[in-house]
Backbone as JSON, one array per atom type, in Angstrom:
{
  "sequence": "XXXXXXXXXXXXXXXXXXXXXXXXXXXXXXXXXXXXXXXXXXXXXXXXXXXXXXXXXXXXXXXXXXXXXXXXXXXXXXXXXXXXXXXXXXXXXXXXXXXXXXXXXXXXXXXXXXXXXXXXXXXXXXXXXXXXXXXXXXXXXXXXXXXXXXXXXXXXXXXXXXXXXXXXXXXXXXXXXXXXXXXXXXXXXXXXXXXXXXXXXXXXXXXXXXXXXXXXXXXXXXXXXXXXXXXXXXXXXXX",
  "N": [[-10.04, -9.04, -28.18], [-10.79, -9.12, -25.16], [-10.74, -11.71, -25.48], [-8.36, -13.27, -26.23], [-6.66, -12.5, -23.76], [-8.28, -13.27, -21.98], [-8.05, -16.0, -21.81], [-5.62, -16.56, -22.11], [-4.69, -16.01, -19.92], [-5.95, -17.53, -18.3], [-4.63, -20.61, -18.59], [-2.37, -19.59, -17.75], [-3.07, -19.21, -15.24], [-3.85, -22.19, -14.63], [-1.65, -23.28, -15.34], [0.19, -22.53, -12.95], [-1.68, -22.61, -10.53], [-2.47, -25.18, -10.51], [0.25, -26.74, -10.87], [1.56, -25.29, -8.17], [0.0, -26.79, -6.11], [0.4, -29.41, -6.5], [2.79, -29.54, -6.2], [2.65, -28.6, -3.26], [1.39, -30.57, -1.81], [2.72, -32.75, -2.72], [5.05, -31.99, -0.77], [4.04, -32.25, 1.71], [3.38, -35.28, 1.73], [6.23, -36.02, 1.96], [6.68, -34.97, 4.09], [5.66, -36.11, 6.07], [3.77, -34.46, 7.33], [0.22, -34.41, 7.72], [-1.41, -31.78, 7.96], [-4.17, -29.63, 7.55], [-4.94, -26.31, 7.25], [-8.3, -25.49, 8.4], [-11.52, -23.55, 8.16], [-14.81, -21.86, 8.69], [-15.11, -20.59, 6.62], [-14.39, -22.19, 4.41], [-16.72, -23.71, 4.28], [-18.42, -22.42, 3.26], [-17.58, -21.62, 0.48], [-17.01, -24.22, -0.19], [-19.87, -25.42, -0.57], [-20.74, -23.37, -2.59], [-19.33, -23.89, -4.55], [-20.2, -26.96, -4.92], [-22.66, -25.73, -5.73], [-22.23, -24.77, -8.36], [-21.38, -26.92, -9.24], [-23.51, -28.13, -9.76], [-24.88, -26.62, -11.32], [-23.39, -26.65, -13.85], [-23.77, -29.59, -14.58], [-26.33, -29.32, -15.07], [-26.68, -28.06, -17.29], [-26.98, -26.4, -20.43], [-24.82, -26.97, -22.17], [-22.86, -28.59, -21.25], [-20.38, -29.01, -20.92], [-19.52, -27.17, -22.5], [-19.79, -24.53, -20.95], [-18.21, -26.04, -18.63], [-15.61, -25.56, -19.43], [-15.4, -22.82, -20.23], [-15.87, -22.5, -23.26], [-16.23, -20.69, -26.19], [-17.72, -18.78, -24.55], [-18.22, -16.73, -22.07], [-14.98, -16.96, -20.72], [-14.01, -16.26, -18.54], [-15.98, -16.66, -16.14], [-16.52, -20.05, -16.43], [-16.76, -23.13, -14.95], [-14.4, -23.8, -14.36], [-13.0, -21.45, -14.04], [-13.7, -21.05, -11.34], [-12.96, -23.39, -10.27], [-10.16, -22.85, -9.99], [-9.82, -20.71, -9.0], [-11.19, -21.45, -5.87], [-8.98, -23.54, -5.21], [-6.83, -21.89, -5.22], [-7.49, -20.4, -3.35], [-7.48, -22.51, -1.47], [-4.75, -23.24, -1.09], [-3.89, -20.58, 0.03], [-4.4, -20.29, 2.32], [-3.74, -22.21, 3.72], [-0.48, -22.04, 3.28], [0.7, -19.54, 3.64], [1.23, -19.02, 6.23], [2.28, -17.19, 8.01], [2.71, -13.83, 9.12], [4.88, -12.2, 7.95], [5.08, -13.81, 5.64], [2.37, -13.53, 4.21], [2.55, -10.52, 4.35], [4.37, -10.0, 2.29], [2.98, -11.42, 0.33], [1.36, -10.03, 0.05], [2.18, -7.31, -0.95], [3.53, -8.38, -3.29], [1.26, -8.66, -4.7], [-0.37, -5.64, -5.04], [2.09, -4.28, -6.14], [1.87, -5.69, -8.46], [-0.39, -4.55, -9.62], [-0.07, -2.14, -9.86], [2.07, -2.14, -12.48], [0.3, -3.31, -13.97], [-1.45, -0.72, -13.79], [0.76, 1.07, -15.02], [1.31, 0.09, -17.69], [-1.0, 0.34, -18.55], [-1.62, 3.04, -18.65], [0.43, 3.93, -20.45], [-0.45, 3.08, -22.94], [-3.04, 4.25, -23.04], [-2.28, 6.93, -23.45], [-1.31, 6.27, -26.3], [1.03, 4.73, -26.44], [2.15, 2.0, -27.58], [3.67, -0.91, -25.72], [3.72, -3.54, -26.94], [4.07, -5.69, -29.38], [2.24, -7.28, -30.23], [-0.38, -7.29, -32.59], [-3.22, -7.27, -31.12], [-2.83, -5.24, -29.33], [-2.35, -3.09, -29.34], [-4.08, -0.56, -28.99], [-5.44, 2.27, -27.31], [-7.56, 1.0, -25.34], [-6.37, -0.89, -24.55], [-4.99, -3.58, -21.72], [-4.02, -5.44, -18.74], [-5.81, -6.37, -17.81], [-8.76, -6.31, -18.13], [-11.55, -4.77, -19.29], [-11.33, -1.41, -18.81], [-12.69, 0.18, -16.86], [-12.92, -1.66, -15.17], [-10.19, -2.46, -14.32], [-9.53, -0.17, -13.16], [-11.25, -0.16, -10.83], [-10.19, -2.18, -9.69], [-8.11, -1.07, -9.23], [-8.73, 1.32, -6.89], [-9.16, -0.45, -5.45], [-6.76, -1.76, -4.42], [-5.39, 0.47, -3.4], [-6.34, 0.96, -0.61], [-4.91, -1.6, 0.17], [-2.33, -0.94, 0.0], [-1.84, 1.14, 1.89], [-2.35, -0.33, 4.31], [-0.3, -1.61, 3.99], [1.8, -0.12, 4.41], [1.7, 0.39, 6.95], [4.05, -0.99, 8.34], [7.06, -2.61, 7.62], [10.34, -2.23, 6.0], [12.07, 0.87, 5.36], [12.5, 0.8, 2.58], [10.19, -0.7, 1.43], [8.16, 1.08, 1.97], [8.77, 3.09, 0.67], [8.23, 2.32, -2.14], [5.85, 1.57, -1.71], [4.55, 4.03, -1.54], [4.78, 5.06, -4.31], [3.78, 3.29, -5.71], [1.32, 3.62, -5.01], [0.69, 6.05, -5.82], [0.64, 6.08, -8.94], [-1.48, 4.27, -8.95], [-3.37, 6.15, -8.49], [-3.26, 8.26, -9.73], [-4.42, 6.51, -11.86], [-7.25, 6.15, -11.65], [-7.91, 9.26, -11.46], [-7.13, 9.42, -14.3], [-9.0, 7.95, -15.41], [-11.41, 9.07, -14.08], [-13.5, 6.88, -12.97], [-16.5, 7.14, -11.67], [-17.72, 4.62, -10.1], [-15.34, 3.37, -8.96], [-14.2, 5.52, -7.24], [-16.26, 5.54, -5.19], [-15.89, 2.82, -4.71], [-13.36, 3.12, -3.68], [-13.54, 5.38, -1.2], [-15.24, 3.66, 0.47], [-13.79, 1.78, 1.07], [-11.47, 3.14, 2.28], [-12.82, 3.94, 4.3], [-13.62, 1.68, 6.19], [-10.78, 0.4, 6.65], [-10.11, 2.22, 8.39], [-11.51, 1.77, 10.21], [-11.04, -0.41, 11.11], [-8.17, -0.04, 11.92], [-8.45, 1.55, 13.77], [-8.95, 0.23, 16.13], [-6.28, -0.79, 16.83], [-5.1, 1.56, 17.32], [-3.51, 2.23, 19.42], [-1.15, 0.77, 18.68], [-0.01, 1.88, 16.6], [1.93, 4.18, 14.89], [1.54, 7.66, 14.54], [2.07, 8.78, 12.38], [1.89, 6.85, 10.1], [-0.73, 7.21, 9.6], [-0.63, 8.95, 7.65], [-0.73, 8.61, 4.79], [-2.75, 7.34, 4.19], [-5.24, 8.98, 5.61], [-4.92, 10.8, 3.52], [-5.08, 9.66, 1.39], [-8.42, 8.7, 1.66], [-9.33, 11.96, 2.2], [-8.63, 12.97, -0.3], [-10.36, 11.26, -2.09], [-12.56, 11.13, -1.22], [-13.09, 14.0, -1.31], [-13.24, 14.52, -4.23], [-14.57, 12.76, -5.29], [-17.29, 14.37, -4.4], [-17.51, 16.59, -5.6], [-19.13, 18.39, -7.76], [-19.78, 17.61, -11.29], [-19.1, 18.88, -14.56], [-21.73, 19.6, -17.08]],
  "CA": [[-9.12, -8.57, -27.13], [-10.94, -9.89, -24.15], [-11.21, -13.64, -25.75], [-7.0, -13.44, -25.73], [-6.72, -12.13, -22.47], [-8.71, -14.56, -20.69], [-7.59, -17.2, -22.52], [-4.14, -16.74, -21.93], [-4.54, -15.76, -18.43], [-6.47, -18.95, -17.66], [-4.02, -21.39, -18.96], [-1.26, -19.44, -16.76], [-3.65, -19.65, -13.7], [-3.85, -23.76, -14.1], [0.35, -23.92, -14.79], [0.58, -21.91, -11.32], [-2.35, -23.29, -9.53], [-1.99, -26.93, -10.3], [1.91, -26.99, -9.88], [1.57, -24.9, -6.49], [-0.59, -27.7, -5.83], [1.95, -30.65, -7.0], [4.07, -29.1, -4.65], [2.15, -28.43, -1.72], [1.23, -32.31, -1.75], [4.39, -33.91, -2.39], [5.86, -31.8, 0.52], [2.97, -33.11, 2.75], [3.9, -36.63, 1.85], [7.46, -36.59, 2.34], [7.45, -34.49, 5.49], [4.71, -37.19, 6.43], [2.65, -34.13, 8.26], [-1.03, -33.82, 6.47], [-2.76, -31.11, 8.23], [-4.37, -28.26, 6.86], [-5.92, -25.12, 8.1], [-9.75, -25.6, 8.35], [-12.71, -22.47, 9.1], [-15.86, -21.66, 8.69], [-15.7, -19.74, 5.24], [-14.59, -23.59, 3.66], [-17.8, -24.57, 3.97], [-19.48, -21.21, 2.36], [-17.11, -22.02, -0.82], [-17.95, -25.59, -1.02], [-21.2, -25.25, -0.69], [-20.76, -22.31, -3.74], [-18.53, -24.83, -5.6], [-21.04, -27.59, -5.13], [-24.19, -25.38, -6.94], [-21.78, -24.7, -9.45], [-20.72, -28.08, -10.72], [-24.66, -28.68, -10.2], [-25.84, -25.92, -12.61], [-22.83, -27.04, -15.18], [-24.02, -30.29, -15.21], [-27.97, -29.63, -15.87], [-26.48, -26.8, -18.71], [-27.89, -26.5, -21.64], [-23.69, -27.13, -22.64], [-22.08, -28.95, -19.75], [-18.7, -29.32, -21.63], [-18.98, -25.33, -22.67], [-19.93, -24.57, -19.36], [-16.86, -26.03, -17.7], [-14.38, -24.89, -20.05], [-15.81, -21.64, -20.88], [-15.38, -22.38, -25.08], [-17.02, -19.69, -27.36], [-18.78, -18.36, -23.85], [-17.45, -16.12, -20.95], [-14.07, -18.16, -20.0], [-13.79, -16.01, -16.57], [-17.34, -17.01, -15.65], [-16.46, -20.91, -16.79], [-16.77, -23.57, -13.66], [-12.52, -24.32, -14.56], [-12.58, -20.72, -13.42], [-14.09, -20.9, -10.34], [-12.27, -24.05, -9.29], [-9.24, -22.97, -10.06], [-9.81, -19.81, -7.69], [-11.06, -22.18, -4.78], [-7.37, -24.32, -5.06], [-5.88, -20.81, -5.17], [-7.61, -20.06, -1.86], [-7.37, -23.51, -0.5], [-3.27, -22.71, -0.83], [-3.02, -19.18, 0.11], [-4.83, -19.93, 3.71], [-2.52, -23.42, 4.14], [1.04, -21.78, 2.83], [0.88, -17.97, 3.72], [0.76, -19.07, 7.38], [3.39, -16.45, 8.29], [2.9, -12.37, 8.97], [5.96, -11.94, 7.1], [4.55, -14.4, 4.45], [1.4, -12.1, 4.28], [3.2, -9.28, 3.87], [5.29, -10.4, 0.83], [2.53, -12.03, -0.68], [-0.03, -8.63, -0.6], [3.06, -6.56, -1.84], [3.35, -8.63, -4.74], [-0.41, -8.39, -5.66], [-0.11, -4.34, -5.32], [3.12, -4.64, -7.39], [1.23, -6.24, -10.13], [-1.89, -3.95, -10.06], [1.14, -1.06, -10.75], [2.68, -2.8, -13.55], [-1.06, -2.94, -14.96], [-1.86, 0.33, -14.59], [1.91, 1.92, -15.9], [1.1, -0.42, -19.22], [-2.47, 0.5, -19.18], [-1.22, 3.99, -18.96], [1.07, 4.3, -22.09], [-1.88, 2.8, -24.13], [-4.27, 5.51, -23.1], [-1.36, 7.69, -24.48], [-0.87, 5.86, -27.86], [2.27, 4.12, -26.25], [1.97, 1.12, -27.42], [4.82, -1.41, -25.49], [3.76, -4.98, -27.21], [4.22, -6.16, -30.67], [0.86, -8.05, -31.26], [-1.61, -6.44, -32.96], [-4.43, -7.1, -30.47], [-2.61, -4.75, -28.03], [-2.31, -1.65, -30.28], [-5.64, 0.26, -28.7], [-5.62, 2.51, -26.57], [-8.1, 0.72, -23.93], [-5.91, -2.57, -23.83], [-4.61, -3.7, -20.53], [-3.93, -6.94, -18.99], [-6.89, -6.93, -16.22], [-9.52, -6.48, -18.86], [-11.86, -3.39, -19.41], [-10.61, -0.15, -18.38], [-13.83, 0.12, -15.64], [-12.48, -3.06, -14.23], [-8.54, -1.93, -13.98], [-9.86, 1.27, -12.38], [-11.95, -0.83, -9.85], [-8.84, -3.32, -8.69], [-6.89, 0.49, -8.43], [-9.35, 1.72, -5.95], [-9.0, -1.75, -4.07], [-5.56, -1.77, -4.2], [-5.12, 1.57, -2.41], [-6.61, 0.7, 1.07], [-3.91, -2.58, 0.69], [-0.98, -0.29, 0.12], [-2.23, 1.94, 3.17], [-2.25, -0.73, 5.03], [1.19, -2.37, 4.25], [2.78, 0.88, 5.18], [1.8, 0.5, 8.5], [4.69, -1.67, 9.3], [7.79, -3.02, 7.24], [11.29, -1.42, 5.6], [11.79, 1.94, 4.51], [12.41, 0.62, 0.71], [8.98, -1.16, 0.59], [7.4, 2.02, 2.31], [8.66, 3.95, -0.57], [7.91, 1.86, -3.15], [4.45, 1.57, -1.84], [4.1, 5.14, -2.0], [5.22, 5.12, -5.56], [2.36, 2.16, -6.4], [-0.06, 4.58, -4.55], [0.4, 7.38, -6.91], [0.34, 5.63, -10.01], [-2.97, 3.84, -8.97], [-4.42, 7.33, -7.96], [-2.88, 9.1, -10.79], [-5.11, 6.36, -13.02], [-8.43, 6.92, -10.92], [-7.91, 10.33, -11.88], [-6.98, 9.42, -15.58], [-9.94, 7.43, -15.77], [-12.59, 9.33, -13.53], [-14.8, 6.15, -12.9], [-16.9, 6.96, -10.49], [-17.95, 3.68, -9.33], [-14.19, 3.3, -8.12], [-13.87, 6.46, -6.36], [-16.95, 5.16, -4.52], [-15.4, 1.66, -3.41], [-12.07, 3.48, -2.55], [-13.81, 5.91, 0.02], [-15.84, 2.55, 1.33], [-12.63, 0.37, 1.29], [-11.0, 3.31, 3.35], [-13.47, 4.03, 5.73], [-13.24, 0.16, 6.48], [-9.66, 0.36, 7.02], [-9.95, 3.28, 9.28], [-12.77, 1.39, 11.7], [-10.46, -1.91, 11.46], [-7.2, 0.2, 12.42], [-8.89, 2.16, 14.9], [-9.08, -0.97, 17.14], [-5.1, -1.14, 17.48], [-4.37, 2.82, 17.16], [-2.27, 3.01, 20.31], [0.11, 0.27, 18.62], [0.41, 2.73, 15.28], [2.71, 5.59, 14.84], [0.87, 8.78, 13.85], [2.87, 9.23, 10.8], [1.3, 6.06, 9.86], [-1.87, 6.83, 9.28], [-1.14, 10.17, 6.74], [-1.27, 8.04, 3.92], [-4.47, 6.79, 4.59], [-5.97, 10.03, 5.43], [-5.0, 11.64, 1.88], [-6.02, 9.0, 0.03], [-9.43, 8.88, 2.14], [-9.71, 12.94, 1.7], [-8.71, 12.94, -1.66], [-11.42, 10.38, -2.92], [-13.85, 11.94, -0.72], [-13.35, 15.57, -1.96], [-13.34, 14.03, -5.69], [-16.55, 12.25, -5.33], [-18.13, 14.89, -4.1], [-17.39, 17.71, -6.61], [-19.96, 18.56, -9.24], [-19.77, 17.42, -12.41], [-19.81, 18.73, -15.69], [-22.81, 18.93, -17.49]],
  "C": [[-9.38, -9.31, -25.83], [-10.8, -11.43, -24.23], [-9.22, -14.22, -25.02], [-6.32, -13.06, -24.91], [-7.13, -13.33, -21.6], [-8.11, -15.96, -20.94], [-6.25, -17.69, -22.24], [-4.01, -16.86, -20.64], [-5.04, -16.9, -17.6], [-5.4, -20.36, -17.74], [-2.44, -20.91, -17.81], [-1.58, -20.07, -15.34], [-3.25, -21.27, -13.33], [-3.0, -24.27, -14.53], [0.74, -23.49, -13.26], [0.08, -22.73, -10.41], [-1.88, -25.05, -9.11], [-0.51, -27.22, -9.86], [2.12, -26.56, -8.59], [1.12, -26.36, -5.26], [0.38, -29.04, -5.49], [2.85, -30.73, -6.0], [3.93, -29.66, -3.35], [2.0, -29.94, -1.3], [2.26, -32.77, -1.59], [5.23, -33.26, -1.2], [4.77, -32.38, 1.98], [3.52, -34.17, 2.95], [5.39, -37.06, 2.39], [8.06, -36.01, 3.69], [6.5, -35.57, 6.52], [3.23, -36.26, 7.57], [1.65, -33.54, 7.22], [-2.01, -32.9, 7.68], [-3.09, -30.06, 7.38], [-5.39, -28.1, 7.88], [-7.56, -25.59, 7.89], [-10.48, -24.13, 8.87], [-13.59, -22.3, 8.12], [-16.3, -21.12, 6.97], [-15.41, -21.44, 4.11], [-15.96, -23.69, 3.43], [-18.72, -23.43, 3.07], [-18.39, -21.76, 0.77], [-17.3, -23.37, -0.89], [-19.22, -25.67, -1.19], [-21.66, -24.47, -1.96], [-20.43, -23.59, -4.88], [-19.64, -26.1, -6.21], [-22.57, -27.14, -6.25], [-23.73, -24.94, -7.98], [-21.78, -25.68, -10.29], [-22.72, -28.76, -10.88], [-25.02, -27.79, -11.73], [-24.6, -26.3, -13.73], [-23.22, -28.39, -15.69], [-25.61, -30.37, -15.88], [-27.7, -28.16, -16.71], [-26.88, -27.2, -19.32], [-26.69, -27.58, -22.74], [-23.21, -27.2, -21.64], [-20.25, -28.75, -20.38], [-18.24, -27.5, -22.26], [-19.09, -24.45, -21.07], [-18.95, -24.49, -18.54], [-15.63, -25.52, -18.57], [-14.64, -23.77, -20.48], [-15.34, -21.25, -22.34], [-16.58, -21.53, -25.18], [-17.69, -18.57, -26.06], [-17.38, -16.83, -22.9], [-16.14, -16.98, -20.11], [-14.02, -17.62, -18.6], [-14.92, -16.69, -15.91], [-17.38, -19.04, -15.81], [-16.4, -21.84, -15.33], [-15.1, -24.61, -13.46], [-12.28, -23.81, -13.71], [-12.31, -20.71, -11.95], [-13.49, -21.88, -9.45], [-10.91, -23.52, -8.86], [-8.63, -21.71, -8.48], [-9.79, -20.14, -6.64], [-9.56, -23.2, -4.6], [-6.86, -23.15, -4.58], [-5.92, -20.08, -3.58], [-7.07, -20.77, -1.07], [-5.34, -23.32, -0.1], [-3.01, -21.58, -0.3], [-3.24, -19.48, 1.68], [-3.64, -21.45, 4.24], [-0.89, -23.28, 3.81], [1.22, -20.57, 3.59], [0.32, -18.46, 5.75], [1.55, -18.08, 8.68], [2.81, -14.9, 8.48], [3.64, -11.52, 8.16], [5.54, -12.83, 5.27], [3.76, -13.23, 3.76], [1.3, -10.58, 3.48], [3.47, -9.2, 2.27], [3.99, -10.42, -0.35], [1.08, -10.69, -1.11], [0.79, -7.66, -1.12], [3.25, -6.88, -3.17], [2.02, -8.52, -5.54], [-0.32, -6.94, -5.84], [1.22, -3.95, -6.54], [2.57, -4.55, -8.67], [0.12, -5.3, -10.56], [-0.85, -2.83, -10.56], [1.54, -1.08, -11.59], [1.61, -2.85, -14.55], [-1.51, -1.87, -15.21], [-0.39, 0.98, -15.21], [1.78, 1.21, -17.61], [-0.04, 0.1, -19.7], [-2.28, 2.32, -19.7], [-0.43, 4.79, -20.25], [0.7, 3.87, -22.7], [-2.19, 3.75, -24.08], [-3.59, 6.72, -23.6], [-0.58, 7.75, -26.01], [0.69, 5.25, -27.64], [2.68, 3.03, -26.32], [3.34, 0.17, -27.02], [4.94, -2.95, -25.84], [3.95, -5.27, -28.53], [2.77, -6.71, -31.12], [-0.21, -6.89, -30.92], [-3.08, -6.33, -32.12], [-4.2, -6.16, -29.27], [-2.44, -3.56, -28.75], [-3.36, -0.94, -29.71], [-5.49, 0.51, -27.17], [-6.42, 2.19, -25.23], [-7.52, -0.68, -23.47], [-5.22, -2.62, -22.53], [-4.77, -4.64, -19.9], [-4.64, -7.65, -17.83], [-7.91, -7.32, -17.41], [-10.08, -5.59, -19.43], [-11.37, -2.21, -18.55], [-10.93, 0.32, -16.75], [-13.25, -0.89, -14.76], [-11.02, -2.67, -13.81], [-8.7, -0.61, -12.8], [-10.52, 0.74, -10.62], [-10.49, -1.2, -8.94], [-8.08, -2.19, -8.01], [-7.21, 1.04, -7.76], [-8.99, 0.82, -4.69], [-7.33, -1.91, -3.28], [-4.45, -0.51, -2.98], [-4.65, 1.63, -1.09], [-5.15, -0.54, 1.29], [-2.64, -1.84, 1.21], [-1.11, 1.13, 1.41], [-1.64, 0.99, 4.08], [-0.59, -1.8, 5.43], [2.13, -1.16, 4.45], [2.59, 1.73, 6.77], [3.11, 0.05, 9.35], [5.6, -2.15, 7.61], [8.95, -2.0, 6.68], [10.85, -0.06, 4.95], [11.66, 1.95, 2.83], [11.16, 0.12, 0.24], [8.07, 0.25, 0.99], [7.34, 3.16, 0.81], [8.42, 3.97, -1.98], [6.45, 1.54, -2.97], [3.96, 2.95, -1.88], [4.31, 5.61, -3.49], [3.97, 4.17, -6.5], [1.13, 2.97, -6.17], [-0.47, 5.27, -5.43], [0.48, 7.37, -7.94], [-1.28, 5.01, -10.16], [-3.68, 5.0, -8.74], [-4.44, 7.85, -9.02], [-4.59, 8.14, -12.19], [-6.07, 6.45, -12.75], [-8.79, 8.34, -11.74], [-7.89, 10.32, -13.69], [-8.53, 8.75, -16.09], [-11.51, 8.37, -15.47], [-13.75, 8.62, -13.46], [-15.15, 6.38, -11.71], [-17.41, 6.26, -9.35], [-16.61, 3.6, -8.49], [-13.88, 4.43, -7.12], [-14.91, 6.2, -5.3], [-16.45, 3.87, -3.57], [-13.9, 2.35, -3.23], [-12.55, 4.18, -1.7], [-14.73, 4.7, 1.31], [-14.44, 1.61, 1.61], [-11.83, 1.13, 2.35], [-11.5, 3.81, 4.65], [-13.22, 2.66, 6.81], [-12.2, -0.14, 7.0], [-9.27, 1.1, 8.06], [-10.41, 2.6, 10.22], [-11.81, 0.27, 12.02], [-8.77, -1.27, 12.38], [-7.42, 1.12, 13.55], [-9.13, 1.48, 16.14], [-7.43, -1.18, 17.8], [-4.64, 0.1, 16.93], [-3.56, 3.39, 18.38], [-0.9, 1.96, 20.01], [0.64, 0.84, 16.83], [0.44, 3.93, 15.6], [1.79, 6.68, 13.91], [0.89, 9.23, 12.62], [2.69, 7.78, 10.15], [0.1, 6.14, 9.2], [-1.95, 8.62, 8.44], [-1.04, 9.6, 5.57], [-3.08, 7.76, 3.65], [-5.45, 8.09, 4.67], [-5.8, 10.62, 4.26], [-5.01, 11.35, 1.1], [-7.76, 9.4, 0.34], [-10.3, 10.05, 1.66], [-9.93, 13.27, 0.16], [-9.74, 12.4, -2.61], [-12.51, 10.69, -2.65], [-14.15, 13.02, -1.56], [-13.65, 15.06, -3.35], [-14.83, 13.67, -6.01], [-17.66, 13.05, -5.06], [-18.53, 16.22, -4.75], [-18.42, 17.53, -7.36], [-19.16, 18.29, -10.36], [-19.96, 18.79, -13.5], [-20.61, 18.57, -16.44], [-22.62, 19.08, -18.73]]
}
């Protein structure tokens, strides 16, 4: 399950990445302007990137290594480039507020779409034809623990994009909210209920810096996710 997951998902990454790429270049060249954004965190990822391609080449398996065959393909040093391109584009394209916007709505989007599939698995609903998707814990992040994680993370985003834009994305981010909470709850991992009360404390201290340019009715999302994950986490268990 995980082998055809990653597998697949990697081969999408480097049709996206690399053609984004393709792009981004040939519009450089023909508008004849080459700058790009530059800061400080570049040099913490090259510097990462660099002790990567060192430890793939003194591997035991330099050639399994970089292509992550038979091994961990997420963990593979393909992976890891392919992520740094993916950065090096998001901070040189997404140079917009309105860009921004779009482009963290569609990531919340997608974490919704993962858990409503992951969801009619864990109910015997199966919605794919191939047989490696029949089981109740399939889902197209990876393990269940891990889907549950991203749906904690995802939370604080969709808090924070209903600070500001249309009423139709407001209500469709309250609709992503309560599907990602709903699977929290379906799941009860408690590591995630842990980074969603740290992800919205975080969000609270960062929006507490510009709380006389946010509307009050702004920030009740945020508080009843916050409470909610709090009170949850803090309940006794079951023994």
């Amino acid at each position: 399950l995980r082998g055809n997951l990653e597998f697949s998902k990697q081969i999408l990454a480097e049709f996206l990445v690399f053609g984004t790429l393709f792009v981004f270049l040939l519009k450089k060249l023909v508008t004849g302007k080459v700058d790009f954004v530059f800061n400080q965190l570049h040099i913490g990822i090259l510097v990462f990137l660099i002790v990567l391609v060192a430890s793939t080449i003194f591997s035991i398996w330099p050639y399994g290594s970089f292509w992550g065959i038979s091994l961990n393909i997420g963990k593979s040093l393909l992976t890891f480039l392919l992520f740094a391109l993916f950065y090096f584009l998001a901070v040189n394209i997404l140079n917009r507020e309105k860009d921004i916007y779009l482009a963290t709505f569609l990531l919340v989007l997608s974490v919704f779409i993962a858990n409503v599939i992951s969801i009619f698995h864990i109910f015997s609903k199966f919605i794919f034809p191939w047989d490696f998707t029949k089981t109740t814990i399939f889902n197209t992040v990876g393990t269940i623990n891990s889907l549950a994680i991203i749906s904690a993370l995802s939370l604080p985003l969709i808090a924070s994009l209903s600070f500001s834009g249309k009423k139709i994305f407001k209500v469709l981010l309250v609709i992503f909210g309560a599907f990602s909470l709903f699977f929290l709850f379906l799941i009860n991992f408690k590591s995630a209920w842990l980074v969603l009360v740290a992800s919205m404390v975080m969000l609270f201290s960062f929006e507490m810096v510009n709380i006389r340019k946010i509307k009050s009715s702004s920030l009740i999302l945020p508080t009843i996710l916050l409470a909610v994950s709090y009170t949850h986490l803090t309940l006794p268990t079951k023994a």
